[in-house]
């Protein structure tokens, strides 16, 4: 629909920003500069704890899945024991035993453990995607605030340049006797007002830059010749895929609910300790001089179960499942409404852009008419100042509405669960 948002008025303004001494100092960043929303998001995500722990979480989930594929519920235990009568009779009685105890899976426990491990891997992935989307929301808000502040700076500088040009013209005409000194005071007052507006815009820009820098760790780049004021995200088209199937926040809650269900199933199976298969070999003799005897022992240890053993685990898993499913339903309803609202805002923003562009076009033509009339002495200075103010406000409005349209498209993509592009 649209790709770039550019200010098409005052072609030399961006070059003036780059050449300005005060801005030249600020344009020497101590860290890499960020210019696009995608750059800002990538830098911000790299700083998040979820991004830095992502590999370890994946490794842990993979290790749990591999353990579910093992042939024993727990690692085997090696046992060595010996008996002797040296401490009391010392008849030479000896017995040595070497054994191996292997914990066995309970019925259904291995399949349930594997299902739980798979659910943990999916939950880890969806948790990461949801964290990325939350980071994108913060970056988008800070980025478009920064772009609004940049627009205000550009408009304020244009207004100041126009006011100074008018004041210089009035000064010449006052010295020539064509205008009164009161007109000079009005022109100088307009310059002072424009300077105050520029100072206020600079303060707002500094705050917006600091907010973006805190998220990304990078210095926001200043406008320069040929650099567009804002890089807009592409407007999302119609998507036939249901919201729940593609939105990371819903996927996270859905996977949380599944993980809780799997945990509850496994806890219900693990109502008792795992049985053990015991295999041992024994070498013994009754007294000195007797021959050694060899024997093999095979046994199974089956512990009794208890309903209360895992009652707390089952209850906690059940509570987690209920909570996640309830949150999923509420979040689905909220996001559906948010997407619908965001679409309406995008259409409204497009209408505002068209209206603002028409107003700016008329304001530019009116400024040209009154500028010529003022030079010919056909209109007074207050009227000229009012027209200049209206033209500057119209330019500011058209620039802001373009930014608001880009921000509205970005908000729609955020509501739909799409990351910055």
Coordinates of C-alpha atoms in Angstrom, one line a residue:
X1 CA 0.0 0.0 0.0
X2 CA 2.8 2.3 0.9
X3 CA 6.5 1.7 1.7
X4 CA 8.2 5.0 2.7
X5 CA 7.0 8.0 4.5
X6 CA 8.9 11.1 3.2
X7 CA 8.5 14.8 3.7
X8 CA 8.2 16.3 0.3
X9 CA 8.4 19.9 1.4
X10 CA 11.5 21.9 1.9
X11 CA 14.0 19.7 0.0
X12 CA 17.0 21.3 1.6
X13 CA 15.8 20.8 5.1
X14 CA 17.3 17.4 5.7
X15 CA 20.7 18.7 4.3
X16 CA 20.5 21.6 6.7
X17 CA 20.0 19.2 9.6
X18 CA 23.1 17.2 8.7
X19 CA 25.1 20.4 8.2
X20 CA 24.0 22.0 11.5
X21 CA 26.9 22.3 14.0
X22 CA 24.8 21.3 17.0
X23 CA 23.3 18.3 15.3
X24 CA 26.7 17.3 13.9
X25 CA 28.0 16.8 17.5
X26 CA 25.0 14.7 18.3
X27 CA 25.4 12.7 15.1
X28 CA 28.7 11.3 16.3
X29 CA 27.4 8.2 18.2
X30 CA 29.5 6.2 20.5
X31 CA 27.6 3.1 19.5
X32 CA 26.1 1.8 16.2
X33 CA 23.2 3.8 14.8
X34 CA 19.7 2.6 14.3
X35 CA 17.6 3.9 11.4
X36 CA 14.9 1.3 10.8
X37 CA 12.3 -0.4 12.9
X38 CA 13.7 -3.8 12.1
X39 CA 17.2 -2.8 13.2
X40 CA 15.8 -1.4 16.4
X41 CA 13.9 -4.7 17.1
X42 CA 16.9 -6.9 16.3
X43 CA 19.1 -4.9 18.6
X44 CA 16.5 -4.9 21.4
X45 CA 15.8 -8.6 21.2
X46 CA 19.5 -9.4 21.3
X47 CA 19.6 -7.7 24.8
X48 CA 16.6 -9.6 26.2
X49 CA 17.2 -12.4 28.8
X50 CA 15.0 -14.8 26.8
X51 CA 17.2 -14.4 23.8
X52 CA 20.4 -15.0 25.7
X53 CA 19.0 -18.1 27.5
X54 CA 17.3 -19.5 24.4
X55 CA 20.0 -22.0 23.5
X56 CA 20.2 -23.4 27.1
X57 CA 16.4 -23.8 27.2
X58 CA 16.4 -25.7 23.9
X59 CA 19.3 -27.9 25.1
X60 CA 17.4 -28.7 28.4
X61 CA 14.2 -29.6 26.5
X62 CA 16.1 -31.8 24.1
X63 CA 17.9 -33.5 27.0
X64 CA 14.5 -34.3 28.6
X65 CA 13.2 -35.7 25.4
X66 CA 16.3 -37.9 25.0
X67 CA 15.9 -39.2 28.6
X68 CA 12.3 -40.2 27.8
X69 CA 13.7 -42.5 25.1
X70 CA 16.0 -44.4 27.4
X71 CA 15.2 -48.0 28.3
X72 CA 15.1 -47.4 32.1
X73 CA 13.2 -44.8 34.1
X74 CA 16.3 -43.8 36.0
X75 CA 20.0 -44.6 35.6
X76 CA 20.9 -48.1 36.8
X77 CA 22.5 -48.4 40.2
X78 CA 25.6 -50.6 40.8
X79 CA 25.9 -52.3 44.2
X80 CA 28.9 -54.1 45.9
X81 CA 28.7 -55.7 49.3
X82 CA 30.7 -58.1 51.3
X83 CA 30.3 -60.2 54.6
X84 CA 33.0 -61.6 56.8
X85 CA 33.4 -63.1 60.3
X86 CA 36.8 -61.6 61.0
X87 CA 35.4 -59.4 63.8
X88 CA 34.0 -62.2 66.0
X89 CA 34.8 -65.8 65.1
X90 CA 37.2 -65.5 62.3
X91 CA 36.4 -69.0 60.8
X92 CA 37.1 -67.7 57.4
X93 CA 33.5 -67.2 56.3
X94 CA 33.4 -64.8 53.3
X95 CA 30.7 -63.6 51.0
X96 CA 31.0 -61.0 48.2
X97 CA 28.1 -59.8 46.1
X98 CA 28.0 -57.6 43.0
X99 CA 24.6 -56.4 41.7
X100 CA 22.9 -54.0 39.3
X101 CA 19.5 -52.4 40.1
X102 CA 17.6 -51.1 37.1
X103 CA 14.5 -48.8 37.7
X104 CA 11.7 -49.9 35.4
X105 CA 9.0 -47.7 33.8
X106 CA 5.6 -47.8 35.3
X107 CA 2.8 -48.8 32.8
X108 CA 2.2 -45.8 30.5
X109 CA 4.9 -43.7 32.2
X110 CA 7.4 -43.8 29.3
X111 CA 4.9 -42.6 26.8
X112 CA 3.6 -39.9 29.1
X113 CA 7.1 -38.7 29.8
X114 CA 7.9 -38.5 26.1
X115 CA 4.6 -36.6 25.5
X116 CA 5.5 -34.2 28.4
X117 CA 9.0 -33.6 26.9
X118 CA 7.5 -32.9 23.5
X119 CA 5.1 -30.4 25.1
X120 CA 8.0 -28.7 26.9
X121 CA 9.9 -28.3 23.6
X122 CA 6.8 -26.7 22.0
X123 CA 6.2 -24.5 25.0
X124 CA 9.8 -23.3 25.0
X125 CA 9.5 -22.3 21.4
X126 CA 6.2 -20.5 21.8
X127 CA 7.5 -18.8 25.0
X128 CA 10.3 -17.4 22.9
X129 CA 8.1 -16.2 20.2
X130 CA 5.7 -14.5 22.7
X131 CA 8.7 -12.8 24.3
X132 CA 9.8 -11.5 20.9
X133 CA 6.3 -10.1 20.3
X134 CA 6.3 -8.3 23.7
X135 CA 9.7 -6.9 22.9
X136 CA 8.4 -5.8 19.5
X137 CA 5.5 -3.9 21.2
X138 CA 7.9 -1.9 23.4
X139 CA 10.2 -1.2 20.4
X140 CA 7.4 -0.1 18.1
X141 CA 6.0 2.3 20.7
X142 CA 9.5 3.9 21.3
X143 CA 10.3 3.9 17.6
X144 CA 7.2 5.8 16.5
X145 CA 7.5 8.2 19.4
X146 CA 11.0 8.9 18.1
X147 CA 9.8 9.5 14.6
X148 CA 7.1 11.9 15.8
X149 CA 9.7 13.8 17.7
X150 CA 11.9 14.0 14.5
X151 CA 9.0 15.3 12.6
X152 CA 8.4 18.0 15.1
X153 CA 12.0 19.0 14.9
X154 CA 11.9 19.3 11.1
X155 CA 8.7 21.3 11.2
X156 CA 10.0 23.6 14.0
X157 CA 13.2 24.3 12.0
X158 CA 11.2 25.1 8.9
X159 CA 9.0 27.4 10.9
X160 CA 12.0 29.2 12.4
X161 CA 13.7 29.6 9.0
X162 CA 10.5 31.1 7.6
X163 CA 10.1 33.4 10.6
X164 CA 13.6 34.6 10.3
X165 CA 13.3 35.2 6.6
X166 CA 10.1 37.2 7.2
X167 CA 11.7 39.2 10.0
X168 CA 14.7 40.1 7.8
X169 CA 12.3 41.3 5.1
X170 CA 10.3 43.4 7.6
X171 CA 13.5 44.9 9.0
X172 CA 14.5 46.1 5.5
X173 CA 11.1 47.6 5.0
X174 CA 11.1 49.3 8.4
X175 CA 14.4 50.9 7.5
X176 CA 13.0 52.0 4.2
X177 CA 10.0 53.6 6.0
X178 CA 7.4 51.3 4.5
X179 CA 6.5 49.6 7.8
X180 CA 6.3 50.8 11.4
X181 CA 8.5 49.5 14.2
X182 CA 5.4 47.8 15.7
X183 CA 5.5 45.5 12.7
X184 CA 9.2 44.7 13.4
X185 CA 8.3 43.8 17.0
X186 CA 5.6 41.4 15.7
X187 CA 8.0 39.8 13.3
X188 CA 10.6 39.5 16.0
X189 CA 8.0 38.0 18.3
X190 CA 7.2 35.4 15.7
X191 CA 10.9 34.5 15.6
X192 CA 11.1 34.1 19.4
X193 CA 8.0 31.9 19.3
X194 CA 9.5 29.7 16.6
X195 CA 12.8 29.4 18.6
X196 CA 10.8 28.4 21.7
X197 CA 9.0 25.7 19.7
X198 CA 12.3 24.4 18.4
X199 CA 13.7 24.2 21.9
X200 CA 10.7 22.3 23.1
X201 CA 10.9 19.9 20.1
X202 CA 14.6 19.3 20.8
X203 CA 13.7 18.4 24.4
X204 CA 11.1 15.9 23.2
X205 CA 13.5 14.4 20.7
X206 CA 16.1 13.9 23.4
X207 CA 13.6 12.0 25.6
X208 CA 12.4 9.9 22.7
X209 CA 16.0 9.1 21.7
X210 CA 16.9 8.1 25.2
X211 CA 13.9 5.7 25.5
X212 CA 14.8 4.0 22.2
X213 CA 18.5 3.9 23.2
X214 CA 17.5 2.2 26.5
X215 CA 15.7 -0.6 24.6
X216 CA 18.2 -1.1 21.8
X217 CA 21.6 0.0 23.2
X218 CA 22.1 1.8 19.9
X219 CA 22.1 5.5 19.1
X220 CA 19.2 6.6 16.9
X221 CA 20.4 8.0 13.6
X222 CA 19.7 11.6 12.7
X223 CA 18.1 12.6 9.4
X224 CA 20.5 13.3 6.6
X225 CA 20.2 14.0 2.9
X226 CA 18.4 11.3 1.0
X227 CA 17.4 9.5 4.2
X228 CA 13.6 9.0 4.6
X229 CA 12.1 10.2 7.8
X230 CA 10.5 6.9 8.5
X231 CA 10.6 3.4 7.1
X232 CA 7.0 2.0 7.2
X233 CA 6.1 -1.6 7.7
X234 CA 4.1 -3.2 4.9
X235 CA 0.4 -3.2 5.6
X236 CA -0.8 -6.8 6.3
X237 CA -3.3 -8.2 3.9
X238 CA -6.2 -10.6 4.6
X239 CA -5.1 -13.7 6.3
X240 CA -7.2 -16.9 6.1
X241 CA -5.2 -18.5 8.9
X242 CA -7.1 -18.3 12.2
X243 CA -5.7 -15.9 14.8
X244 CA -5.1 -18.6 17.3
X245 CA -3.0 -20.6 14.9
X246 CA -0.6 -17.8 14.2
X247 CA -0.5 -15.5 17.2
X248 CA 2.5 -16.1 19.5
X249 CA 0.7 -15.0 22.6
X250 CA -2.2 -17.5 22.0
X251 CA 0.3 -20.2 21.1
X252 CA 2.1 -19.7 24.3
X253 CA -1.0 -20.0 26.4
X254 CA -2.2 -23.0 24.3
X255 CA 1.2 -24.8 24.8
X256 CA 1.1 -23.9 28.6
X257 CA -2.3 -25.6 28.8
X258 CA -1.1 -28.6 27.0
X259 CA 2.0 -28.8 29.2
X260 CA -0.1 -28.7 32.3
X261 CA -2.3 -31.4 30.9
X262 CA 0.7 -33.6 30.2
X263 CA 2.1 -33.0 33.6
X264 CA -1.2 -33.9 35.2
X265 CA -1.3 -37.1 33.2
X266 CA 2.2 -38.1 34.2
X267 CA 1.6 -37.2 37.9
X268 CA -1.4 -39.5 37.9
X269 CA 0.6 -42.4 36.6
X270 CA 3.5 -41.8 39.0
X271 CA 1.4 -42.7 42.1
X272 CA 4.2 -44.9 43.4
X273 CA 7.9 -45.3 43.1
X274 CA 9.3 -47.2 40.1
X275 CA 9.8 -50.9 40.4
X276 CA 13.3 -52.2 40.1
X277 CA 14.9 -55.2 38.4
X278 CA 17.8 -56.6 40.5
X279 CA 20.5 -58.8 39.0
X280 CA 23.4 -59.9 41.2
X281 CA 26.1 -62.5 41.5
X282 CA 27.4 -63.8 44.8
X283 CA 30.6 -65.6 45.6
X284 CA 30.9 -67.2 49.1
X285 CA 32.4 -69.8 51.3
X286 CA 31.4 -71.1 54.8
X287 CA 34.8 -71.4 56.4
X288 CA 38.5 -71.5 55.7
X289 CA 39.5 -74.4 53.4
X290 CA 36.0 -74.8 51.9
X291 CA 35.5 -74.2 48.2
X292 CA 34.0 -71.1 46.9
X293 CA 30.4 -71.2 45.8
X294 CA 28.9 -69.0 43.0
X295 CA 25.3 -68.0 42.8
X296 CA 23.1 -65.6 40.7
X297 CA 20.2 -63.6 42.1
X298 CA 17.4 -62.1 40.0
X299 CA 14.7 -60.2 41.7
X300 CA 12.0 -57.5 41.2
X301 CA 11.2 -54.8 43.8
X302 CA 7.7 -53.5 43.5
X303 CA 6.8 -50.7 45.9
X304 CA 3.3 -50.1 47.1
X305 CA 1.4 -47.0 45.8
X306 CA -0.3 -44.3 47.7
X307 CA -3.1 -41.9 46.6
X308 CA -1.7 -39.1 48.6
X309 CA 1.9 -39.4 47.1
X310 CA 1.3 -37.2 44.1
X311 CA -1.9 -35.5 45.1
X312 CA -0.2 -32.1 45.3
X313 CA 1.4 -32.5 41.9
X314 CA -1.9 -33.5 40.2
X315 CA -3.7 -30.6 41.9
X316 CA -1.0 -28.1 40.9
X317 CA -1.0 -29.3 37.3
X318 CA -4.8 -29.2 37.1
X319 CA -4.8 -25.6 38.4
X320 CA -2.2 -24.6 35.8
X321 CA -4.3 -26.2 33.0
X322 CA -7.4 -24.4 34.2
X323 CA -5.6 -21.1 34.5
X324 CA -4.0 -21.4 31.1
X325 CA -7.2 -22.4 29.3
X326 CA -9.1 -19.5 30.9
X327 CA -6.4 -17.0 30.0
X328 CA -6.4 -18.4 26.4
X329 CA -10.1 -17.8 26.0
X330 CA -9.9 -14.3 27.4
X331 CA -6.7 -13.4 25.4
X332 CA -8.4 -14.7 22.2
X333 CA -11.4 -12.4 22.7
X334 CA -9.1 -9.5 23.5
X335 CA -6.9 -9.9 20.5
X336 CA -9.8 -10.4 18.2
X337 CA -11.3 -7.1 19.3
X338 CA -7.9 -5.4 19.2
X339 CA -7.3 -6.5 15.6
X340 CA -10.7 -5.1 14.6
X341 CA -10.0 -1.8 16.3
X342 CA -6.6 -1.6 14.7
X343 CA -8.0 -2.1 11.2
X344 CA -10.5 0.7 11.8
X345 CA -7.7 3.0 13.0
X346 CA -5.6 2.2 9.9
X347 CA -8.6 3.2 7.6
X348 CA -9.2 6.3 9.7
X349 CA -5.5 7.3 9.5
X350 CA -5.5 6.9 5.7
X351 CA -8.5 9.3 5.5
X352 CA -6.7 11.8 7.8
X353 CA -3.6 11.7 5.6
X354 CA -5.6 12.5 2.5
X355 CA -7.3 15.4 4.3
X356 CA -4.0 16.7 5.7
X357 CA -2.3 16.6 2.3
X358 CA -5.2 18.6 0.8
X359 CA -5.0 21.1 3.6
X360 CA -1.2 21.5 3.2
X361 CA -1.6 21.9 -0.5
X362 CA -4.1 24.7 0.0
X363 CA -2.0 26.3 2.7
X364 CA 1.1 26.4 0.5
X365 CA -0.8 28.1 -2.3
X366 CA -2.3 30.6 0.2
X367 CA 1.1 31.4 1.6
X368 CA 2.4 32.1 -1.9
X369 CA -0.5 34.4 -2.6
X370 CA -0.2 36.4 0.7
X371 CA 3.6 36.5 0.4
X372 CA 3.3 38.2 -3.0
X373 CA 0.5 40.5 -1.7
X374 CA 2.6 41.5 1.4
X375 CA 5.5 42.4 -0.8
X376 CA 3.2 44.6 -2.9
X377 CA 1.8 46.2 0.2
X378 CA -1.7 44.7 -0.4
X379 CA -2.0 43.0 3.0
X380 CA -0.8 43.7 6.5
X381 CA 1.8 41.9 8.6
X382 CA -0.6 40.3 11.1
X383 CA -2.4 38.6 8.2
X384 CA 0.9 37.4 6.8
X385 CA 2.0 36.1 10.1
X386 CA -1.3 34.2 10.5
X387 CA -0.9 32.7 7.1
X388 CA 2.6 31.6 7.8
X389 CA 1.5 30.0 11.1
X390 CA -1.3 28.2 9.3
X391 CA 1.0 26.9 6.6
X392 CA 3.5 25.7 9.1
X393 CA 0.8 23.9 11.1
X394 CA -0.6 22.3 7.9
X395 CA 2.9 21.0 7.0
X396 CA 3.3 19.6 10.5
X397 CA -0.1 18.0 10.4
X398 CA 0.5 16.2 7.1
X399 CA 3.9 14.9 8.4
X400 CA 2.3 13.8 11.6
X401 CA -0.6 12.0 9.9
X402 CA 1.8 10.1 7.8
X403 CA 3.7 9.0 10.9
X404 CA 0.4 8.1 12.5
X405 CA -0.6 6.0 9.6
X406 CA 2.6 4.1 9.7
X407 CA 2.2 3.7 13.5
X408 CA -1.4 2.5 13.0
X409 CA -0.2 -0.2 10.5
X410 CA 2.5 -1.2 12.9
X411 CA -0.1 -1.5 15.7
X412 CA -2.2 -3.7 13.4
X413 CA 0.7 -6.0 12.7
X414 CA 1.4 -6.1 16.5
X415 CA -2.2 -7.1 17.2
X416 CA -2.0 -9.8 14.5
X417 CA 1.2 -11.2 16.1
X418 CA 3.5 -10.2 13.3
X419 CA 7.1 -9.1 14.1
X420 CA 8.7 -6.0 12.6
X421 CA 9.9 -6.2 9.0

